[in-house]
Structures are given as structure tokens and as C-alpha cells.
CSV table of N, CA and C in Angstrom, one decimal:
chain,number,residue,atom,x,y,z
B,1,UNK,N,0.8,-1.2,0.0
B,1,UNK,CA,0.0,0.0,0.0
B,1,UNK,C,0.9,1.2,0.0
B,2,UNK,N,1.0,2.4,-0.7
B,2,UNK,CA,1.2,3.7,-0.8
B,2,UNK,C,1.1,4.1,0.3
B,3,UNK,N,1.9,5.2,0.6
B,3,UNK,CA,1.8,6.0,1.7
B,3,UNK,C,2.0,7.7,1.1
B,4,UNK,N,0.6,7.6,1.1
B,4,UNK,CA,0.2,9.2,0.8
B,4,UNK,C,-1.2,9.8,1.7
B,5,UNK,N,-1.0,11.1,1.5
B,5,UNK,CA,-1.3,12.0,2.9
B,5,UNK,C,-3.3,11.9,1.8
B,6,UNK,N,-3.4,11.7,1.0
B,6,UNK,CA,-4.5,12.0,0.9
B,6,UNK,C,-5.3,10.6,0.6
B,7,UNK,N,-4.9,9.5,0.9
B,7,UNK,CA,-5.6,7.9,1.4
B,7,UNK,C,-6.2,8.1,2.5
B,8,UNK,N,-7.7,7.2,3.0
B,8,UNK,CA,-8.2,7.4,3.8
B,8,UNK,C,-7.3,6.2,4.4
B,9,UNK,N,-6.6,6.3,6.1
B,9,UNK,CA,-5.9,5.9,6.8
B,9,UNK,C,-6.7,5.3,8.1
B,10,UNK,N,-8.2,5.5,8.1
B,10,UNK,CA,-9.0,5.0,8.9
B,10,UNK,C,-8.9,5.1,10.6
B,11,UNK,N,-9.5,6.7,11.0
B,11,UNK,CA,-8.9,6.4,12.5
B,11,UNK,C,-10.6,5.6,13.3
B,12,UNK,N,-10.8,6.0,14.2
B,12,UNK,CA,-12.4,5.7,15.3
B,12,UNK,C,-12.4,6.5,16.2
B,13,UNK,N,-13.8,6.2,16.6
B,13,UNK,CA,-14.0,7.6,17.3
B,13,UNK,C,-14.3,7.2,18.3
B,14,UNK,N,-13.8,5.8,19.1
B,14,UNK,CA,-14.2,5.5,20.4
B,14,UNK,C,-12.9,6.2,21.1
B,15,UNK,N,-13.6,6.5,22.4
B,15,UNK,CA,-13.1,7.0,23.3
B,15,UNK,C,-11.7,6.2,24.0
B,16,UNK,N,-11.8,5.2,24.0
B,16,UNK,CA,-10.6,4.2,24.7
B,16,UNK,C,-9.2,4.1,23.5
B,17,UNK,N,-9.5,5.1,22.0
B,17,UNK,CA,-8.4,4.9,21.4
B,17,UNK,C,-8.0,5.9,21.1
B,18,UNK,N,-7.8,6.8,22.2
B,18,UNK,CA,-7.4,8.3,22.3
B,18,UNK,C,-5.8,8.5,21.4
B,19,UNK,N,-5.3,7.7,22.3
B,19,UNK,CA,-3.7,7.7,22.0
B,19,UNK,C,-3.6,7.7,20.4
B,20,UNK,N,-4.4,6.3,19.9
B,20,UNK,CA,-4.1,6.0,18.6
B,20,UNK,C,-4.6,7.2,18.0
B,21,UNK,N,-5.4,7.7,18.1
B,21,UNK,CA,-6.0,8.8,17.2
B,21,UNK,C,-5.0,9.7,16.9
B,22,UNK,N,-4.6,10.0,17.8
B,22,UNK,CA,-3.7,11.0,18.3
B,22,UNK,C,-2.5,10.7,17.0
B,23,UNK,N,-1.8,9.5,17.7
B,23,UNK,CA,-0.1,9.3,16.7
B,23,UNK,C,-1.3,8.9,14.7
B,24,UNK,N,-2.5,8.9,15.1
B,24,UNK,CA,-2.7,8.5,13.6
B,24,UNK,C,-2.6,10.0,12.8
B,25,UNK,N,-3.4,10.9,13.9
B,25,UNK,CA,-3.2,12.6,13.3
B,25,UNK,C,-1.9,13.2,13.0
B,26,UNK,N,-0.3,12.9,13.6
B,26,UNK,CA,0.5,13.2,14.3
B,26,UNK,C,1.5,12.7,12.6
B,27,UNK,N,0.9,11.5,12.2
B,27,UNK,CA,2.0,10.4,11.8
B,27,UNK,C,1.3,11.2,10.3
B,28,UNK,N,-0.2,11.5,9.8
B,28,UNK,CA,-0.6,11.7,9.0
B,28,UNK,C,-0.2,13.8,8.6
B,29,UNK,N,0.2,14.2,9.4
B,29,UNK,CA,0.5,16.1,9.7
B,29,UNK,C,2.1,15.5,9.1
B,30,UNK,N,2.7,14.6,9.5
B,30,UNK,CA,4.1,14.4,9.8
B,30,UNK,C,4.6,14.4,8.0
B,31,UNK,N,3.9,13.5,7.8
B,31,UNK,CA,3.6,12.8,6.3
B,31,UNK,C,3.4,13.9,4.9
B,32,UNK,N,2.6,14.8,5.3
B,32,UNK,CA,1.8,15.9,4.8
B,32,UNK,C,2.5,17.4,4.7
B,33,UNK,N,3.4,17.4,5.4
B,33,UNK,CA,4.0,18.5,6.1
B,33,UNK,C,3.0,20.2,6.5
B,34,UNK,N,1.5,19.9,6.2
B,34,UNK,CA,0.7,21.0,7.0
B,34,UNK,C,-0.9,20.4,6.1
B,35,UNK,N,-2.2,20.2,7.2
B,35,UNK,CA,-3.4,19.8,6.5
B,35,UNK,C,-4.2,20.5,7.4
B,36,UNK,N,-5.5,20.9,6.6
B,36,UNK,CA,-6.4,21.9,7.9
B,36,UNK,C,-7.3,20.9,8.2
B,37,UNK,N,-7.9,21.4,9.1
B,37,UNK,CA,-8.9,20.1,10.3
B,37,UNK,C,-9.8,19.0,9.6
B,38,UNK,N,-10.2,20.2,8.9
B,38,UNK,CA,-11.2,19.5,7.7
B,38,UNK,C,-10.7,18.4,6.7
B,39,UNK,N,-9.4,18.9,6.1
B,39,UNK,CA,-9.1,17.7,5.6
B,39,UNK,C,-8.1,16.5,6.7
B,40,UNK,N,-8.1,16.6,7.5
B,40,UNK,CA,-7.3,15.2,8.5
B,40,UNK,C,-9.0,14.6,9.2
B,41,UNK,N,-9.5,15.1,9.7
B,41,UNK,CA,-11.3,14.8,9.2
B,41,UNK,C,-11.6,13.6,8.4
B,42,UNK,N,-11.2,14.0,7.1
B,42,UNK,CA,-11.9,13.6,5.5
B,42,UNK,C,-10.5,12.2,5.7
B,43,UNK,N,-9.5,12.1,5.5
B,43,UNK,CA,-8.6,11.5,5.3
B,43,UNK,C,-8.5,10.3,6.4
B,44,UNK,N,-8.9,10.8,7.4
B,44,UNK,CA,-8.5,9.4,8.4
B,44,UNK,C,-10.3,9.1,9.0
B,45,UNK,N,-11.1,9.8,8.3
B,45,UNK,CA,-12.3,9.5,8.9
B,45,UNK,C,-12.7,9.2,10.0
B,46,UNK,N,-12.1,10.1,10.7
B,46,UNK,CA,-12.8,10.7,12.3
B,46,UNK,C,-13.8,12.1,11.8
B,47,UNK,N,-14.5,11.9,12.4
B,47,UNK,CA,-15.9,12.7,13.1
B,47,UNK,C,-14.9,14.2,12.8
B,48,UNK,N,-15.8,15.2,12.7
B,48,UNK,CA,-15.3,16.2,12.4
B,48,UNK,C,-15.0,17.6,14.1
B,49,UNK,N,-16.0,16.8,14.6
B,49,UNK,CA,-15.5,16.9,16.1
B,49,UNK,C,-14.3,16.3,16.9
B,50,UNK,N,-14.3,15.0,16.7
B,50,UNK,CA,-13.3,14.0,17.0
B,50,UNK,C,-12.2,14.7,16.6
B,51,UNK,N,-11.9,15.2,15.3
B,51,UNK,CA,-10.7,15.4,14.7
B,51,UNK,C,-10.4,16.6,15.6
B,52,UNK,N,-11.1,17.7,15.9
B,52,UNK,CA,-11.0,19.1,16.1
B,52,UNK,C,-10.3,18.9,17.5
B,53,UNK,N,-11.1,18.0,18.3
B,53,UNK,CA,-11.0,18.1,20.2
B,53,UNK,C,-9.0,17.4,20.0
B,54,UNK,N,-8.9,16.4,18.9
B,54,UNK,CA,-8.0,15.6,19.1
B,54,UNK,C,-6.7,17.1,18.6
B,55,UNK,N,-7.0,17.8,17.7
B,55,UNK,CA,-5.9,18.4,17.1
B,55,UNK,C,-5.8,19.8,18.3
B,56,UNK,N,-6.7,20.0,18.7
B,56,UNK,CA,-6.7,21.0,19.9
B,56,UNK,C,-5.9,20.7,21.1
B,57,UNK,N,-5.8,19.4,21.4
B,57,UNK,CA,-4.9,19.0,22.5
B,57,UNK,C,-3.8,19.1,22.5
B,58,UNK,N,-3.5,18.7,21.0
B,58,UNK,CA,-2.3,18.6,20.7
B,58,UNK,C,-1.3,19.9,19.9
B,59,UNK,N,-2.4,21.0,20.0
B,59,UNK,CA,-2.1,22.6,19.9
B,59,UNK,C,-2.0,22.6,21.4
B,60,UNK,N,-2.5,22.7,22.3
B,60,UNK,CA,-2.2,22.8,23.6
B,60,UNK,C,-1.4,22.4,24.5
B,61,UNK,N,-0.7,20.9,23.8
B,61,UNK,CA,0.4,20.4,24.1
B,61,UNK,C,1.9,20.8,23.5
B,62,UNK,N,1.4,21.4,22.6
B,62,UNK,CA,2.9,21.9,21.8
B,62,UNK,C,3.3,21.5,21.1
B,63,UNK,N,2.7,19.9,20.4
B,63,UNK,CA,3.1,19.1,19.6
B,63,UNK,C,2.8,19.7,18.0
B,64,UNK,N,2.1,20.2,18.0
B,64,UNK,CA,1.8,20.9,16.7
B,64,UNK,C,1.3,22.7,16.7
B,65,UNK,N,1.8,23.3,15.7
B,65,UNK,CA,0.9,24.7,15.5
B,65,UNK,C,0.2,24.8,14.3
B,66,UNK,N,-0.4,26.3,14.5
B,66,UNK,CA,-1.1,26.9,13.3
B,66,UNK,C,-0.2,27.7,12.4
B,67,UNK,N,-0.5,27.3,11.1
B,67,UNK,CA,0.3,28.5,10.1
B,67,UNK,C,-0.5,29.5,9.7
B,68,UNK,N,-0.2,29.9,8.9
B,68,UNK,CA,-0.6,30.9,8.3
B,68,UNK,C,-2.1,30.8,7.3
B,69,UNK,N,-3.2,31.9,7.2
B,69,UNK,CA,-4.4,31.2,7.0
B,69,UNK,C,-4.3,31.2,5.1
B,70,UNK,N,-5.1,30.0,4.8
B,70,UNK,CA,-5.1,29.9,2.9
B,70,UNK,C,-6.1,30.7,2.7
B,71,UNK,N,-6.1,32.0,2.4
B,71,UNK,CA,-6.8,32.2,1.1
B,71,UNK,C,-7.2,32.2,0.1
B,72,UNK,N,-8.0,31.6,-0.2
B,72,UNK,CA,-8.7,30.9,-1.4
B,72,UNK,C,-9.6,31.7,-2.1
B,73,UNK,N,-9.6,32.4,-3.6
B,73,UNK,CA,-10.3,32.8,-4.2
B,73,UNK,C,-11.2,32.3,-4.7
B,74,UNK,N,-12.5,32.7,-4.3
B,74,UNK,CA,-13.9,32.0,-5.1
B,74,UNK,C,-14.7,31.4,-4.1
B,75,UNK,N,-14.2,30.9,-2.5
B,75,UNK,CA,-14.5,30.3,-1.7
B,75,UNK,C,-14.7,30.8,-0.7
B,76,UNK,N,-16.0,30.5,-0.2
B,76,UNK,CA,-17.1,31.1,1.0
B,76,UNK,C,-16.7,30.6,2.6
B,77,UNK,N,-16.6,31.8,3.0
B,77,UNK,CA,-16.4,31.1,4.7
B,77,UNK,C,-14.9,31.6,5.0
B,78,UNK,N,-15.1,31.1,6.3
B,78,UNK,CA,-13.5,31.3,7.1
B,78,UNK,C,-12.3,30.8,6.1
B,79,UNK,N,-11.1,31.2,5.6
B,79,UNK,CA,-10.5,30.9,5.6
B,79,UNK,C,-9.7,29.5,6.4
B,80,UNK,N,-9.0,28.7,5.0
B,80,UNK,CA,-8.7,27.2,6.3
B,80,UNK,C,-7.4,27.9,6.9
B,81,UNK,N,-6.9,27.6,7.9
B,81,UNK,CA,-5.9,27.1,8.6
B,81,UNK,C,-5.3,25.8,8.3
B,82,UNK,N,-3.9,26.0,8.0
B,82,UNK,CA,-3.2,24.5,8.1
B,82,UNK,C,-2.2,24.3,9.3
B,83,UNK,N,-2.7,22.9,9.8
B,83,UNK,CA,-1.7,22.8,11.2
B,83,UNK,C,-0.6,21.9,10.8
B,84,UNK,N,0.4,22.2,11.5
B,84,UNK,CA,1.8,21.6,10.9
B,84,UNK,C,2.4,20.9,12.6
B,85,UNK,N,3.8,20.1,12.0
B,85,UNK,CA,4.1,19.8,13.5
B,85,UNK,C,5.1,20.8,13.9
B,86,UNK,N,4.9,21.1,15.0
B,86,UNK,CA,5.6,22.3,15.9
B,86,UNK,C,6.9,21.7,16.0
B,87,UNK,N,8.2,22.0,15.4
B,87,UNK,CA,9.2,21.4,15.8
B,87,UNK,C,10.3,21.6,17.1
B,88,UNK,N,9.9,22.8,17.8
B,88,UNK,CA,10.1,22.5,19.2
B,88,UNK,C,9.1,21.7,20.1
B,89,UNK,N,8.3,21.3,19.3
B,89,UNK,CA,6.9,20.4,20.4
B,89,UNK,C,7.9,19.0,21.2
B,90,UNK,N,9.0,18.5,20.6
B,90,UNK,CA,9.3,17.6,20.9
B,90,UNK,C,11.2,17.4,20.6
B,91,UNK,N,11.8,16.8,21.3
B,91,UNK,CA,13.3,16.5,20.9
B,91,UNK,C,13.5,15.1,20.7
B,92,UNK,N,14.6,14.7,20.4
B,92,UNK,CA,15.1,13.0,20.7
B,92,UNK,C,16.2,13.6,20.4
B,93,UNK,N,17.1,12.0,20.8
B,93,UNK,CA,18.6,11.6,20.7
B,93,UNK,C,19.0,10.4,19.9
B,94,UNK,N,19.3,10.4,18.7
B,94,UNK,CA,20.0,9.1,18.3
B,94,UNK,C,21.2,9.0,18.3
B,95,UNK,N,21.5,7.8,18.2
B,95,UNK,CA,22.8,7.0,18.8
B,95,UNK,C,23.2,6.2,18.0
B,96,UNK,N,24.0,6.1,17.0
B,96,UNK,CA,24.4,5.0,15.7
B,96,UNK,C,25.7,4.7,15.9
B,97,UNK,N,25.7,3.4,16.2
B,97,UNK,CA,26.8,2.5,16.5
B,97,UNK,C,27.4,1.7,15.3
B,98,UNK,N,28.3,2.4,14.5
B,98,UNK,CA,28.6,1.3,13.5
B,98,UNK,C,29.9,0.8,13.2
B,99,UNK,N,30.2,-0.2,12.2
B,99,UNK,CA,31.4,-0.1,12.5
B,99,UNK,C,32.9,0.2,12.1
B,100,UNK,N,32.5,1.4,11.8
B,100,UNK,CA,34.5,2.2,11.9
B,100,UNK,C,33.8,4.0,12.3
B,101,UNK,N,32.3,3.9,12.6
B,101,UNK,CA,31.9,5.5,13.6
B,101,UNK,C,31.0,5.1,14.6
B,102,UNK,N,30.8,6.4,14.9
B,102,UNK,CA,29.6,6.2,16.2
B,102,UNK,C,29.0,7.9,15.9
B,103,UNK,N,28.3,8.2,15.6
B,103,UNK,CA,27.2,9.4,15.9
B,103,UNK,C,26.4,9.2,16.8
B,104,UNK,N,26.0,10.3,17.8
B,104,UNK,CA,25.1,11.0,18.4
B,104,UNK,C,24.5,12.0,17.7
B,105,UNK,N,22.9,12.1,17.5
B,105,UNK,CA,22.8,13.7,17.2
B,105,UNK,C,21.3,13.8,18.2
B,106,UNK,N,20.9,15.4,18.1
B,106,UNK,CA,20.1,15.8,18.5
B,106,UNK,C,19.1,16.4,18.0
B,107,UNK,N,17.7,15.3,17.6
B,107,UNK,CA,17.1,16.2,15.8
B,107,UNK,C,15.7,16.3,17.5
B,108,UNK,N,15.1,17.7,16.1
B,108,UNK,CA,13.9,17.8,16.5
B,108,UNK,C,12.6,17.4,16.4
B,109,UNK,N,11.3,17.8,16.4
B,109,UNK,CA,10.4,17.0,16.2
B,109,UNK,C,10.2,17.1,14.5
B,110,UNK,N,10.4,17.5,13.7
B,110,UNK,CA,10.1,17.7,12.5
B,110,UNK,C,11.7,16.8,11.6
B,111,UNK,N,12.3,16.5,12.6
B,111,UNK,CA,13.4,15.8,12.0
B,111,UNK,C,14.6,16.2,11.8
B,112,UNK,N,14.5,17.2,12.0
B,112,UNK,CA,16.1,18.0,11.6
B,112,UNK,C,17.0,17.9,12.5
B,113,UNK,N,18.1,17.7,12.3
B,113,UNK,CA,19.1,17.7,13.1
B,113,UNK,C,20.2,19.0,13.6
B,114,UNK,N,19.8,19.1,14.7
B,114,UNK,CA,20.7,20.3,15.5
B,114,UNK,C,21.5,20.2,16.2
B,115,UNK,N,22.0,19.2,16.8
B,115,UNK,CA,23.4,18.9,17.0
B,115,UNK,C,24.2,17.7,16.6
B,116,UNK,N,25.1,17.8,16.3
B,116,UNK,CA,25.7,15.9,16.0
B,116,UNK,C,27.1,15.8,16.3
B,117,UNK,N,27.7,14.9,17.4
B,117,UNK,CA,28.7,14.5,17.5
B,117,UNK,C,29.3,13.2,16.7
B,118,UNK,N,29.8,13.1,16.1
B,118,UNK,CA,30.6,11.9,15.3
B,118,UNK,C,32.3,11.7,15.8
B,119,UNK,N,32.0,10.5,15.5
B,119,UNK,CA,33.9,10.1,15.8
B,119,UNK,C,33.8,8.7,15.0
B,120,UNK,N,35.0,8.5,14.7
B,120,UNK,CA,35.7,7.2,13.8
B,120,UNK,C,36.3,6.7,14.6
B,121,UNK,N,36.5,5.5,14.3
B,121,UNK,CA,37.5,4.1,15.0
B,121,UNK,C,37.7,3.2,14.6
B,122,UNK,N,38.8,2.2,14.4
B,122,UNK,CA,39.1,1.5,13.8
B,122,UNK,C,38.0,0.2,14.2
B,123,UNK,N,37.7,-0.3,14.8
B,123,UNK,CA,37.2,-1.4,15.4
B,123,UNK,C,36.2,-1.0,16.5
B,124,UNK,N,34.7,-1.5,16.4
B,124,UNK,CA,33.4,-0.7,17.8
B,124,UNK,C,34.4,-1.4,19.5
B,125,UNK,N,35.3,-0.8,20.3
B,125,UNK,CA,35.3,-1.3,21.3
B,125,UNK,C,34.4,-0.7,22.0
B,126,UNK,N,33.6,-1.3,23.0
B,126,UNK,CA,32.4,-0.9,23.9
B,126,UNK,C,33.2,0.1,25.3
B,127,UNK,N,34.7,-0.5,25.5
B,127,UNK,CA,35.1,0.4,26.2
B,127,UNK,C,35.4,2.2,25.8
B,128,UNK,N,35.1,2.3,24.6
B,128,UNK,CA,35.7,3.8,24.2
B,128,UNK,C,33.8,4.4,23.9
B,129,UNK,N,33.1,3.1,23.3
B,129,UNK,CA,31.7,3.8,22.4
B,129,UNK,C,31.0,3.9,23.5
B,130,UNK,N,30.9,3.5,24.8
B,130,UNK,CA,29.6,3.6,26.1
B,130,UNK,C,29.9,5.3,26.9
B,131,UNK,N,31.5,5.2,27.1
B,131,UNK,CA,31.7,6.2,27.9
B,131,UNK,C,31.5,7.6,26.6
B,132,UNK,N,31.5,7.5,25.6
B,132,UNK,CA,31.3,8.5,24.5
B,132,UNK,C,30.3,9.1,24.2
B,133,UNK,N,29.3,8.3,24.6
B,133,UNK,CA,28.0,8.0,24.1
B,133,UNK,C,27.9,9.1,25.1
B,134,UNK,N,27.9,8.8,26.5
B,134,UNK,CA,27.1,9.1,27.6
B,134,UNK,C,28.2,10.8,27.4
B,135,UNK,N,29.2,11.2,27.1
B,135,UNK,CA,29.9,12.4,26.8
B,135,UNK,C,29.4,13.5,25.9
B,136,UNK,N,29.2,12.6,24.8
B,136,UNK,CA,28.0,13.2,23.7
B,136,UNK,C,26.4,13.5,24.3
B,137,UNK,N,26.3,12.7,24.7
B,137,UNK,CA,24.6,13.2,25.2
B,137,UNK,C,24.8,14.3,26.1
B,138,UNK,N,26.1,14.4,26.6
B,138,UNK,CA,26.1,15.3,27.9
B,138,UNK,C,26.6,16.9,26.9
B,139,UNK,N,27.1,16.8,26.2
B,139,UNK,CA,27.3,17.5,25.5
B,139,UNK,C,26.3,18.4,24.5
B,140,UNK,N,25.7,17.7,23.6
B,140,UNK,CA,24.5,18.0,22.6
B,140,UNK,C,22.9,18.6,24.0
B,141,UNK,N,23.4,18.3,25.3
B,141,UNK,CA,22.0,18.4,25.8
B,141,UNK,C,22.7,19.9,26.7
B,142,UNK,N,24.3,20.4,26.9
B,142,UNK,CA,24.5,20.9,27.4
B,142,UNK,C,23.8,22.3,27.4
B,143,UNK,N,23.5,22.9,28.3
B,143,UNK,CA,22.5,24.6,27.6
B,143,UNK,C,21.9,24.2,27.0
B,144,UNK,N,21.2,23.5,26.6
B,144,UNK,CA,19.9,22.8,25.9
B,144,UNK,C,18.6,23.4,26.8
B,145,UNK,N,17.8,24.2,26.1
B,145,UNK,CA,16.8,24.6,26.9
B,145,UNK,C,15.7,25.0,25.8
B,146,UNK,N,14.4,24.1,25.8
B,146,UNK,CA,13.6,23.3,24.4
B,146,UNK,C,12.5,25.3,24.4
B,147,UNK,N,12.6,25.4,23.6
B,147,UNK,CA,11.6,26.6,23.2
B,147,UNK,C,10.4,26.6,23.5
């Protein structure tokens, strides 16, 4: 199956599948790089309330924002809004162990990478890549303070 942002992806609107709704709206914004309520609605076929309460949380959480509004010539009503993922909403740390480097970096929620430590070696010893690892994180997180 294709993975495109305008397949219906199928979410539900029971209450006990909060979470899933949630990474299904999150994974489908991610995918899309900005869609307005109405269309993540249409696409994953939650309720048009469902969609709204679920995308609100997650504007209130920080995980996502609003851009800028589409005006559209010819077309009646509010201007849409498209919500995008907020890329200070969230950080991580990868860690790639291979063998003749080792990278650390520090990407954001939208993927990008903002910090990266790399180093080469002739051979992975665990004695040089554990204590590194844990130098690099300490490093890439130093003055690190999320927007």
C-alpha cells in the first residue's frame, strides 16, 4: 500500500483509542507537512469533532501549530488554517553504533538535526563507544533549553 497523505488511513471515534487517534493525526501532519482540520477529518475518517478536540490537545500540548491562513479565491467562509508539526513540540537523541563510527545527534520533532557528535574508530570497542555515548549526550544536551 502507498503511503500518501490524501488515502483514507482510517482512525475511530471510540473513546478508549485516544492515543491511537492521536499518533494516527501526528504520523498523517508528519507525512503531509501541513493539512487543515477539515481535511485530517476527511482523510482518516474521524468525526469532524473528534478530529477538532483531538488536534486541539495537541495545539495545547505543543506538539503541533497553526500557520498561516489559505486564502482561497472563489471560496465562501473562514479561511482554512493549516496545522503543521511544531518542531520544538518535541526533541530526541540518536545514537548510531557502526562499524568504523559512532554518531550522536540531537534532531527535532520535525526531524532535523541540531546537533551531531561523530567520531571514527578503527574497530566498535564498547570500552571507548559507552563512555562516548554518555559524553555526547552530555554534551548535545548541554545549555539545551527546548523553546
Amino acid at each position: 500500500m502507498k503511503n500518501n497523505a490524501s488515502q483514507s488511513v482510517g482512525g475511530s471515534n471510540l473513546s478508549g483509542i485516544a492515543q491511537y487517534n492521536e499518533r494516527l493525526v501526528l504520523q498523517l501532519i508528519r507525512r503531509a507537512g501541513s493539512l487543515t482540520k477539515a481535511e485530517i477529518a476527511r482523510i482518516t475518517n474521524l468525526s469532524a469533532q473528534t478530529a477538532s478536540v483531538i488536534i486541539n490537545r495537541l495545539l495545547d500540548e505543543k506538539l503541533l501549530r497553526k500557520e498561516e491562513r489559505r486564502y482561497e479565491t472563489g471560496k465562501v467562509g473562514q479561511p482554512a488554517v493549516p496545522i503543521a508539526l511544531n518542531p520544538t513540540g518535541a526533541y530526541s537523541l540518536g545514537v548510531k553504533i557502526g562499524r568504523s563510527g559512532l554518531d550522536v545527534l540531537l534532531i527535532n520533532f520535525t526531524g532535523d538535526i541540531l546537533k551531531r557528535c561523530g567520531f571514527s574508530y578503527p574497530y566498535p570497542d564498547p570500552d571507548f563507544i559507552f563512555p562516548t555515548i554518555r559524553d555526547s549526550i552530555a554534551e548535545l544536551t548541554k545549555n539545551f533549553t527546548a523553546a
